Structure formats: structure tokens, C-alpha cells
XYZ file of C-alpha atoms in Angstrom:
515
model
C -5.149 1.393 1.854
C -5.572 4.916 1.988
C -3.374 6.737 3.804
C -4.943 8.730 6.524
C -2.720 12.126 6.642
C -4.413 15.453 7.279
C -1.561 17.755 6.750
C -1.786 19.191 3.500
C 1.151 18.475 0.410
C 4.754 20.039 2.094
C 4.861 21.494 -1.755
C 3.024 24.163 -3.231
C 1.407 23.567 -6.630
C 1.049 27.512 -7.729
C 4.501 28.241 -9.866
C 7.367 30.626 -8.258
C 10.457 32.459 -9.864
C 13.453 30.484 -9.596
C 16.800 31.602 -7.769
C 18.406 30.539 -10.714
C 20.907 32.662 -13.384
C 20.571 30.201 -15.921
C 18.022 27.550 -17.112
C 20.817 26.108 -18.759
C 22.871 25.865 -15.410
C 19.936 24.313 -13.322
C 19.584 21.534 -16.318
C 23.128 20.626 -16.099
C 22.927 20.669 -12.561
C 20.209 18.013 -12.127
C 20.498 16.377 -15.755
C 17.011 18.172 -16.086
C 15.439 18.662 -19.645
C 15.610 22.838 -19.855
C 12.520 22.871 -21.283
C 11.341 21.770 -17.312
C 12.767 25.273 -16.083
C 11.646 27.323 -18.677
C 9.731 30.734 -17.188
C 6.888 29.635 -14.704
C 4.996 32.882 -15.322
C 4.237 32.069 -19.323
C 1.338 30.338 -20.539
C 1.595 26.520 -19.692
C 0.846 24.250 -22.928
C 1.540 26.685 -25.322
C 3.292 24.179 -27.416
C -0.404 22.654 -27.616
C -2.078 25.582 -29.715
C -4.248 25.417 -32.650
C -2.116 25.386 -35.854
C -1.953 28.258 -38.128
C -5.286 28.586 -39.923
C -5.522 29.549 -43.517
C -5.297 33.031 -44.075
C -8.643 34.298 -43.335
C -10.036 31.274 -42.181
C -11.639 31.051 -38.306
C -11.917 27.860 -36.324
C -14.797 26.191 -35.821
C -14.289 26.262 -32.118
C -12.130 27.657 -29.864
C -9.501 25.695 -28.503
C -10.450 24.317 -25.374
C -8.334 24.914 -21.671
C -6.621 22.075 -19.507
C -6.015 23.673 -16.389
C -5.727 20.177 -15.062
C -2.610 19.539 -17.312
C -1.562 22.889 -16.491
C -1.782 21.702 -12.488
C 0.889 18.797 -13.540
C 3.373 21.155 -15.015
C 3.476 23.645 -12.144
C 3.744 20.994 -9.841
C 7.202 19.760 -11.937
C 8.209 23.008 -12.398
C 8.119 23.676 -8.497
C 9.869 20.136 -7.904
C 12.862 21.533 -10.496
C 12.757 24.981 -8.870
C 12.733 23.104 -5.321
C 15.631 20.910 -5.836
C 18.504 23.121 -6.905
C 18.672 23.252 -3.103
C 16.876 20.743 -1.289
C 16.685 17.421 -3.789
C 13.449 16.985 -5.692
C 12.541 13.951 -3.640
C 10.426 14.447 -0.736
C 11.170 13.156 2.722
C 8.935 10.431 3.402
C 7.999 10.624 7.442
C 5.316 10.887 9.382
C 7.524 12.229 12.456
C 9.258 10.371 15.019
C 9.554 6.730 15.401
C 11.401 3.886 17.308
C 13.637 1.597 14.658
C 14.996 -1.826 15.167
C 17.987 -2.842 12.747
C 19.048 -6.806 12.226
C 22.200 -7.272 11.233
C 21.162 -10.806 10.244
C 21.153 -11.750 6.655
C 17.339 -11.834 5.470
C 16.576 -14.501 2.875
C 13.235 -13.984 0.901
C 10.838 -16.187 0.327
C 11.704 -15.541 -3.592
C 15.127 -16.089 -3.690
C 16.478 -12.060 -2.933
C 18.327 -11.288 0.376
C 18.892 -8.039 3.046
C 22.415 -8.108 4.273
C 20.479 -6.353 7.301
C 17.456 -4.760 7.159
C 15.984 -2.303 9.572
C 11.938 -2.053 11.066
C 10.331 1.364 11.912
C 8.031 0.813 14.888
C 5.611 2.637 17.669
C 4.003 1.725 21.104
C 1.132 2.510 22.649
C 0.377 1.487 26.253
C 2.856 -0.427 29.253
C 3.923 -3.905 28.532
C 3.733 -6.291 31.148
C 5.716 -8.139 33.337
C 5.962 -11.203 31.806
C 5.286 -9.567 28.048
C 1.941 -11.581 27.313
C -0.001 -8.317 26.741
C 1.404 -7.332 23.359
C -1.016 -6.409 20.128
C 0.362 -6.457 17.194
C -0.887 -4.291 14.856
C -0.519 -4.533 10.826
C -0.779 -1.759 8.466
C -2.140 -1.572 4.799
C -0.599 -1.256 1.863
C 0.512 2.933 2.515
C 0.604 3.429 6.162
C 3.231 4.216 8.181
C 3.862 2.856 11.822
C 2.246 6.081 13.093
C -1.204 4.667 14.317
C -1.987 6.761 16.641
C -0.329 10.423 18.332
C 1.934 10.004 21.310
C 3.797 12.401 23.404
C 6.749 12.202 20.926
C 4.380 12.715 17.533
C 1.191 14.584 18.166
C -0.271 13.968 14.934
C -2.890 11.995 14.305
C -2.524 8.022 13.628
C -4.260 6.303 10.285
C -6.384 4.421 13.200
C -6.653 7.469 16.117
C -9.812 6.630 16.890
C -9.218 2.637 17.756
C -6.292 2.739 19.763
C -5.969 4.155 23.467
C -7.760 3.880 27.117
C -11.152 2.430 26.314
C -11.126 1.764 22.481
C -10.654 -1.236 20.687
C -7.366 -1.476 21.190
C -7.243 -0.745 25.036
C -3.975 1.156 26.027
C -4.789 0.574 29.794
C -4.778 -3.397 29.050
C -2.642 -3.813 26.093
C 0.679 -2.487 24.645
C 0.079 -2.070 21.106
C 3.567 -2.213 18.612
C 2.640 -1.416 15.169
C 5.584 -1.203 12.191
C 5.988 0.352 8.716
C 5.959 -3.309 7.005
C 9.533 -4.166 5.078
C 9.584 -2.733 1.913
C 7.485 0.460 3.039
C 9.243 3.819 2.826
C 8.258 5.228 6.421
C 11.663 4.001 8.108
C 11.282 0.158 7.672
C 14.285 -0.899 4.949
C 12.821 -0.417 1.471
C 13.532 0.617 -2.557
C 14.456 3.695 -1.294
C 16.707 2.841 1.426
C 20.766 2.820 0.954
C 22.131 -0.572 0.378
C 24.965 -1.584 2.791
C 26.845 -3.569 -0.055
C 27.706 -0.784 -2.477
C 26.428 2.777 -0.337
C 23.742 3.219 -3.525
C 19.582 3.120 -3.109
C 18.256 -0.188 -3.665
C 15.741 1.017 -6.288
C 14.461 -1.416 -8.282
C 17.656 -3.652 -7.220
C 15.613 -3.961 -4.048
C 14.509 -7.866 -4.727
C 10.469 -8.922 -4.699
C 8.723 -9.420 -1.043
C 6.106 -11.086 0.195
C 3.988 -11.208 3.177
C 5.350 -13.874 4.888
C 8.454 -11.524 4.135
C 7.358 -8.623 5.803
C 6.075 -11.008 9.035
C 9.148 -12.715 9.557
C 10.980 -9.216 9.503
C 8.207 -8.036 12.497
C 8.819 -11.437 14.901
C 12.703 -10.767 14.291
C 11.796 -7.145 15.908
C 9.321 -9.578 18.476
C 12.116 -11.502 19.246
C 14.624 -8.420 19.896
C 11.849 -7.110 22.121
C 11.518 -10.296 24.317
C 7.863 -11.162 23.293
C 7.730 -14.338 22.995
C 3.798 -14.873 22.334
C 1.622 -12.713 20.907
C -1.570 -11.755 23.393
C -3.348 -10.796 19.352
C -2.055 -10.077 15.725
C -4.720 -7.284 14.161
C -4.579 -6.058 10.781
C -6.936 -4.687 8.278
C -6.685 -4.816 4.238
C -3.202 -6.343 3.476
C -2.987 -5.819 7.610
C -5.383 -8.585 7.609
C -3.478 -10.672 5.152
C -0.202 -10.063 6.843
C -2.401 -11.278 10.465
C -3.448 -14.718 8.872
C -0.010 -15.055 7.265
C 1.572 -14.850 11.604
C -0.435 -17.392 12.065
C 0.532 -20.077 9.538
C 4.101 -18.996 10.214
C 3.987 -18.572 13.878
C 0.931 -20.229 15.653
C 2.814 -21.026 19.196
C 3.267 -17.456 19.293
C -0.153 -15.816 18.949
C -2.691 -16.020 21.176
C -5.928 -14.445 18.983
C -6.030 -13.426 15.335
C -8.187 -10.821 14.043
C -8.179 -10.428 9.900
C -10.552 -7.435 8.656
C -11.704 -6.998 5.346
C -8.827 -9.205 4.566
C -8.587 -12.790 2.725
C -6.670 -15.951 2.487
C -5.503 -15.555 -1.123
C -5.465 -12.438 -3.742
C -8.338 -12.808 -6.137
C -7.935 -12.126 -9.809
C -10.079 -8.963 -9.725
C -7.693 -7.040 -7.131
C -4.374 -8.293 -9.054
C -5.909 -6.424 -12.209
C -6.541 -3.197 -10.477
C -2.881 -3.308 -8.222
C -1.885 -3.865 -11.791
C -3.182 -1.011 -13.616
C -2.127 1.070 -10.538
C 1.558 -0.382 -11.074
C 1.623 0.033 -14.901
C 0.188 3.758 -15.233
C 2.675 4.624 -12.557
C 5.711 2.642 -14.393
C 4.730 4.430 -17.927
C 5.593 7.802 -16.133
C 9.194 8.525 -17.786
C 10.242 10.175 -14.407
C 10.215 6.481 -13.235
C 13.371 6.305 -14.955
C 13.288 2.351 -13.838
C 13.070 2.668 -10.503
C 16.052 5.127 -10.580
C 14.397 8.342 -10.321
C 16.531 9.493 -6.828
C 18.088 12.907 -6.707
C 15.713 13.460 -9.882
C 12.181 14.622 -10.160
C 9.998 11.895 -8.859
C 7.121 9.757 -10.664
C 4.427 12.489 -9.313
C 2.065 12.006 -12.181
C 1.995 8.472 -12.091
C 1.490 7.959 -8.414
C -1.780 10.570 -8.824
C -3.006 8.271 -11.586
C -2.117 5.339 -9.919
C -3.947 6.547 -6.480
C -6.716 7.992 -8.589
C -7.291 4.099 -9.743
C -7.099 2.985 -6.180
C -9.042 4.914 -4.582
C -12.101 3.602 -6.421
C -11.764 0.820 -5.350
C -11.685 2.095 -1.685
C -15.228 3.504 -1.474
C -18.134 1.985 -2.541
C -20.949 2.891 -5.430
C -23.467 3.893 -3.215
C -21.343 5.930 -0.815
C -20.929 8.046 -3.728
C -24.414 8.669 -5.170
C -25.203 9.621 -1.636
C -22.295 12.214 -1.113
C -21.489 13.231 -4.723
C -24.253 11.635 -7.118
C -24.167 13.726 -10.898
C -23.392 17.110 -9.339
C -20.645 18.857 -11.511
C -18.661 21.092 -9.790
C -20.063 24.575 -11.317
C -23.058 23.749 -13.369
C -22.766 27.541 -14.527
C -19.751 26.584 -16.941
C -19.665 24.124 -19.855
C -18.424 20.400 -19.245
C -14.433 20.114 -19.437
C -12.151 17.173 -19.943
C -10.627 18.262 -16.848
C -11.906 17.383 -13.404
C -15.927 18.580 -13.716
C -17.717 16.333 -11.786
C -17.313 16.421 -8.063
C -16.441 12.899 -8.307
C -13.974 13.774 -10.319
C -12.784 16.643 -8.438
C -12.939 14.248 -5.424
C -10.281 11.697 -7.147
C -7.997 14.463 -8.707
C -7.469 16.097 -5.058
C -6.750 12.511 -3.756
C -4.431 11.604 -6.269
C -2.742 15.046 -5.588
C -2.966 14.535 -2.262
C -0.895 11.462 -2.303
C 1.489 11.899 -4.866
C 4.561 12.675 -2.630
C 3.706 11.356 0.148
C 4.820 7.896 -0.480
C 7.594 6.702 -2.187
C 6.609 4.926 -5.775
C 8.763 1.718 -5.442
C 7.439 1.302 -2.267
C 3.899 1.576 -3.461
C 5.097 -1.032 -6.904
C 7.015 -3.743 -4.709
C 4.140 -3.627 -1.404
C 1.475 -4.368 -4.083
C 3.058 -6.717 -5.917
C 3.552 -8.475 -2.353
C -0.144 -8.313 -2.334
C -0.354 -9.984 -5.380
C 1.623 -12.566 -4.896
C -0.424 -13.683 -1.114
C -1.746 -16.889 -1.242
C -2.313 -19.239 1.962
C -3.173 -22.587 -0.088
C -0.348 -25.474 0.884
C 0.287 -25.884 -2.697
C 1.681 -22.159 -2.687
C 3.220 -22.717 0.863
C 4.829 -25.809 -0.446
C 6.410 -24.337 -3.441
C 7.926 -20.986 -1.640
C 9.200 -23.828 1.307
C 11.230 -26.100 -1.297
C 12.200 -22.642 -2.677
C 13.636 -21.167 0.580
C 15.498 -24.614 0.919
C 17.258 -24.096 -2.335
C 18.329 -20.407 -1.698
C 19.218 -21.038 1.726
C 23.252 -20.562 0.460
C 22.104 -17.219 -0.639
C 22.189 -16.561 3.575
C 26.161 -17.475 3.470
C 28.867 -14.791 3.460
C 30.112 -13.369 0.592
C 27.507 -15.037 -1.620
C 27.532 -12.956 -4.570
C 23.532 -12.733 -6.283
C 22.972 -13.302 -9.935
C 20.621 -12.418 -12.172
C 19.004 -15.295 -12.757
C 16.203 -14.422 -10.235
C 15.555 -10.858 -11.911
C 15.589 -12.274 -15.541
C 11.922 -11.945 -17.464
C 10.523 -12.053 -20.967
C 6.798 -11.656 -22.306
C 5.294 -14.561 -24.225
C 6.277 -15.397 -27.463
C 2.707 -16.003 -28.454
C -0.244 -13.473 -26.897
C -2.026 -15.386 -24.522
C -4.850 -17.557 -25.272
C -8.019 -17.649 -23.000
C -7.812 -21.091 -21.718
C -11.137 -23.121 -20.674
C -11.734 -22.928 -17.202
C -12.069 -25.750 -15.441
C -14.225 -24.261 -12.524
C -16.619 -26.076 -11.455
C -20.319 -24.766 -13.044
C -21.490 -24.900 -9.320
C -19.700 -21.760 -8.364
C -20.502 -18.730 -7.846
C -20.155 -16.037 -10.297
C -17.069 -14.871 -7.859
C -15.199 -17.518 -9.041
C -15.856 -18.969 -4.864
C -18.086 -21.961 -4.029
C -19.480 -21.224 -0.982
C -20.777 -24.537 0.022
C -17.200 -26.225 0.270
C -13.593 -24.409 1.409
C -10.408 -25.186 -1.261
C -8.709 -28.183 0.495
C -5.462 -26.502 -0.296
C -7.212 -23.350 1.798
C -7.979 -25.856 4.300
C -4.344 -28.095 4.500
C -2.659 -24.344 4.440
C -4.602 -22.147 7.286
C -4.330 -25.875 9.349
C -1.730 -24.606 11.376
C -4.438 -21.781 13.026
C -6.595 -24.899 14.413
C -6.263 -24.087 17.515
C -6.182 -19.772 17.233
C -9.128 -18.222 18.134
C -10.340 -15.897 15.401
C -12.360 -12.521 14.449
C -13.207 -12.519 11.012
C -14.785 -9.331 9.599
C -16.227 -8.062 6.507
C -18.346 -5.434 4.659
C -20.651 -6.207 1.892
C -20.102 -3.198 0.219
C -16.432 -3.732 -0.069
C -15.797 -3.917 -3.626
C -11.546 -4.874 -3.093
C -11.828 -7.544 -0.908
C -15.488 -8.192 -1.688
C -17.437 -10.181 1.641
C -17.341 -13.896 -0.359
C -13.140 -13.649 1.075
C -13.906 -13.340 4.502
C -16.124 -15.899 4.246
C -14.241 -18.412 2.594
C -11.485 -17.513 5.369
C -14.176 -18.499 8.192
C -15.369 -21.614 6.284
C -12.018 -22.849 6.092
C -10.974 -22.346 9.527
C -13.657 -23.828 10.540
C -12.925 -26.735 7.985
C -9.257 -27.052 8.868
C -11.167 -27.900 12.953
C -10.566 -24.837 14.307
C -13.732 -24.411 16.604
C -13.235 -20.621 17.743
C -14.238 -18.518 14.948
C -16.321 -15.437 14.877
C -17.483 -14.137 11.793
C -19.301 -10.231 11.833
C -20.358 -8.995 8.456
C -21.782 -5.501 8.005
C -24.292 -5.286 5.553
C -24.896 -1.850 3.385
C -27.579 -0.443 5.619
C -24.924 -0.980 8.459
C -22.061 0.896 6.405
C -21.659 2.254 2.803
C -17.789 2.934 3.216
C -17.064 0.150 1.585
C -13.629 -1.295 1.916
C -12.677 2.233 3.914
C -15.181 0.789 6.673
C -12.284 -0.406 8.697
C -10.727 3.500 9.198
C -14.300 4.935 9.536
C -16.310 2.501 11.090
C -15.507 2.883 14.900
C -18.530 1.646 16.559
C -19.446 -1.378 14.557
C -15.618 -2.866 13.079
C -13.861 -0.891 16.614
C -17.264 -2.522 18.787
C -16.322 -6.322 17.857
C -12.910 -6.080 17.783
C -12.700 -4.377 21.535
C -15.645 -7.238 22.387
C -13.250 -10.158 21.394
C -9.937 -9.032 22.726
C -11.008 -8.518 25.700
C -13.424 -12.000 26.102
């Protein structure tokens, strides 16, 4: 889910003179190549100048300028200059929040172990005496626990217009809890956190996560708060995945479930898009295989990854209305840098995000989305794996590298003939019959009233995935499933509709929760 932070980036792009006395000294202090600390007043990309031409000859055309690359260099120079006193890695925070730390080791689905774990959270509304009015709000990929402003943190939250008196999550009726997911960077334990075993950052020593791991950590918080049963579990996008996962893991502890623009398992298209984002991020040399803390962060890779993601958050028809084929400045010649309005929009989205979220968190949390599958076969496999790895919770257990070993296949991938029934739709989903695998997987939720919302213009979590959840729940015996699908004539906002459509999505959630 895209961040909804309205504040400007904390660090200016414009270059400034450094206060250092020696570029070589600066490079030595921060182990940065001295080429990154050259005079910020020099013309950028001077190394890319055209090669010398033979005497008396003239190039056919002048060299093109690249202000977008100049901006990248300026950003790097600014980070290096600032790092001499403050450290280069930004402080990822959206303000004041509460924290719960569990000292009990947490076993993760794929065999990893966290000796202790912290969950950042915020609350709105008053919890009643028997603690029966609690709504757990799950976040999307890059969101913090700050879903709404409060006295301690007046900054606008990412679901500001959906939480409050009389709104979708009515704080006159409900006590709303929102957490930053395990693996995130806004207060919860993640790759940027300190490993208590050695006092160093986890970085890519952090273990692989799943949605279920995130939910287990959330329910440890609920246990600590004395909340035995939730009034409702609510989430959108990745939060919609978590909401369904909570219903499967803890069916006796949830009164209602809301899943907005979510799914029961990730499909190949969304996996491919997130893979592309991770690859461009890891290709940034500053990523340094995850060990970039106290150095220049991979802001270029993060910017490009965010641009790819942003393409999936909205719909083509909406962009046609907003941007069309307009160029930013038709009076100027075309350029290879952002030129069309849609290009400048994507460039701004990437630039705004590149230092707002930890790159390693993006890698781990997005991978957890790829691994999401509530089918019974996957659940059985995970249960078997967890049983096999129970010994890892023992005090003094020393981890091995077996779980982290991976090698590329010896031969290139060869396309396999599909065994899918030809009656299936182009999306790969058979609208006539829900998969038996998913029916068994979602069967623990047969007695939980559920609201499933989808948006026709959503290309990241297409509407057929929400229909699949609805069909599956009903086949599993759930007679209390409501389905709302917003057509394109109602919402053109695509996947971002859950952030923007207060009337239709907020209204549906409010009606369902207050039945």
C-alpha cells in the first residue's frame, strides 16, 4: 500500500557546500568513495561528456542533458554531506506510538527465530469494561501504526477519514488498535532493528516472514492487553490478507472479518511485480546485500521500486483523465528524463518515498506477500515445518545456515505444459468453482461473518480474487458473507480506492460492523 504521508521529505535535494576540510578525510570517515564527495558546485555528470572529436569536426547533434540523473547525484551528495555529523541512514518514524515487547522467542513459519520482538501500535476510542469492542486494523505494505491523528501525534494518518466519531471505524463505539507489522521499520522489530544476540543490526540476517507470523505477533499484543476476542479484524490490501489469516489462525477470537482489496493467495502477476521491485532495489550498489546501515542507503533502487509499485496502485482510465498524453512543458523538446505528466508523477512518487521507508523492510514484507497462500496444502506444509523446527525455541539454540542457503537452477527454466482446465478464465480463476484446496483452507472461518470488498479497476488485487474469497467462504459453509464490488463507473481509483473512497468503502465497512 502506498504511504499517505503529506509532509515533504526531510532532506533537501539541492546540493550545498560541505563543511569538511578534506574530501579524502570524509571518505575515510564514512568509508565512502571520494568520488561521491566531489565539489557539489561542479557540473554534474561531467564524466559523460561527448568524446573528443577530430580536429575541425563537429558533432551532428549536441549531447542531451539529464536533469533526472543530476538530481540523483545531488541526493547522494546531500546524504554523504549530512552523514558526517548525523549518519546517512534516515530515522524512520511517523511520530509517537506505543510499544509492546515480548521477551518470549517467536518461531517463524520458515524456521527463523526472533529471540524477542517488539510491536509498535496506536489506539483510538475507549475500550469497554469487558474489552469486547476492540477492532484490530491491519496495514498495507509500507504503512505505520499511525492510521489516524491523535493528541500525542497530530500528523494526519493513512486512514484519517475512516477512523473517528461516526466514521467507518466509529470511535464512539469501538476501540481501534493499529500495529506496524513485524518486519516493518516504524517501531516494530524488522531488519533495521538490533539483534539482541550480538548487538548489531539484523540487516539480511533477519529471517523470512509470512503473513501468519505477523498475525501471531499481533495476537501476542492482544494477549498482553487482555483482549480475548476481537469485535472485528479489518484490513485492506496486505491488511486484507492479514485479516483473513487471522480468521484462519484464531477463528474463536474474532467476531467479524473485513477484507478489502485482498486475496486468499497471491497470484503470479502480483508476485512478478513485487519481484521486479525487489530486483531493481537489490541492483542498487548501495544496497550492499542489505548491509547499508551507517552508509548511503539504496535510495535510487527504492525510488525505482516505488515507481513500479505506483503503476499498480491506480487505474489506466483514471490516469487518462488526470494526465492524458500531456507533457510537462510542450514548448520544450522531448527528453529521456521525465517529460510526460505521468512520468513526472511517477518520478515524484518515487522521490517522495525513497528515504521514508527502510529498503530491507520493503524486501522482507513484500516477500511475505508473495508467500501468502491460505490453501490447505500450504497450511499443512507450514504446520509440518513448524513442528520440525520447534527445537529452535529452546534456550541456547544456535542457528545454522541451512535455511538461508539457495542456489540458482543448473539449467534455465523451461516452460511446462499447464494442467489447468481449459474452462478457466484468462485470469486463471474458474468463477464456477472455488478450489477445494482453498475451501478446506478457509473452513475455520465458516462461522465468522465476513465482508469482502473489491474494486473492478484494481489491477494489483483484481476483483476476481475477492470473488474467489467469497465463493470459497460460501462453499466452506459460511452463510454470512457479504460481497461489495465497486464498478469502474463508481470508482476509477484502482487499488488505492481503499484509501480514497470514503463514501463507498467507508460506508460499506460502517454498515457491516454496526449490524
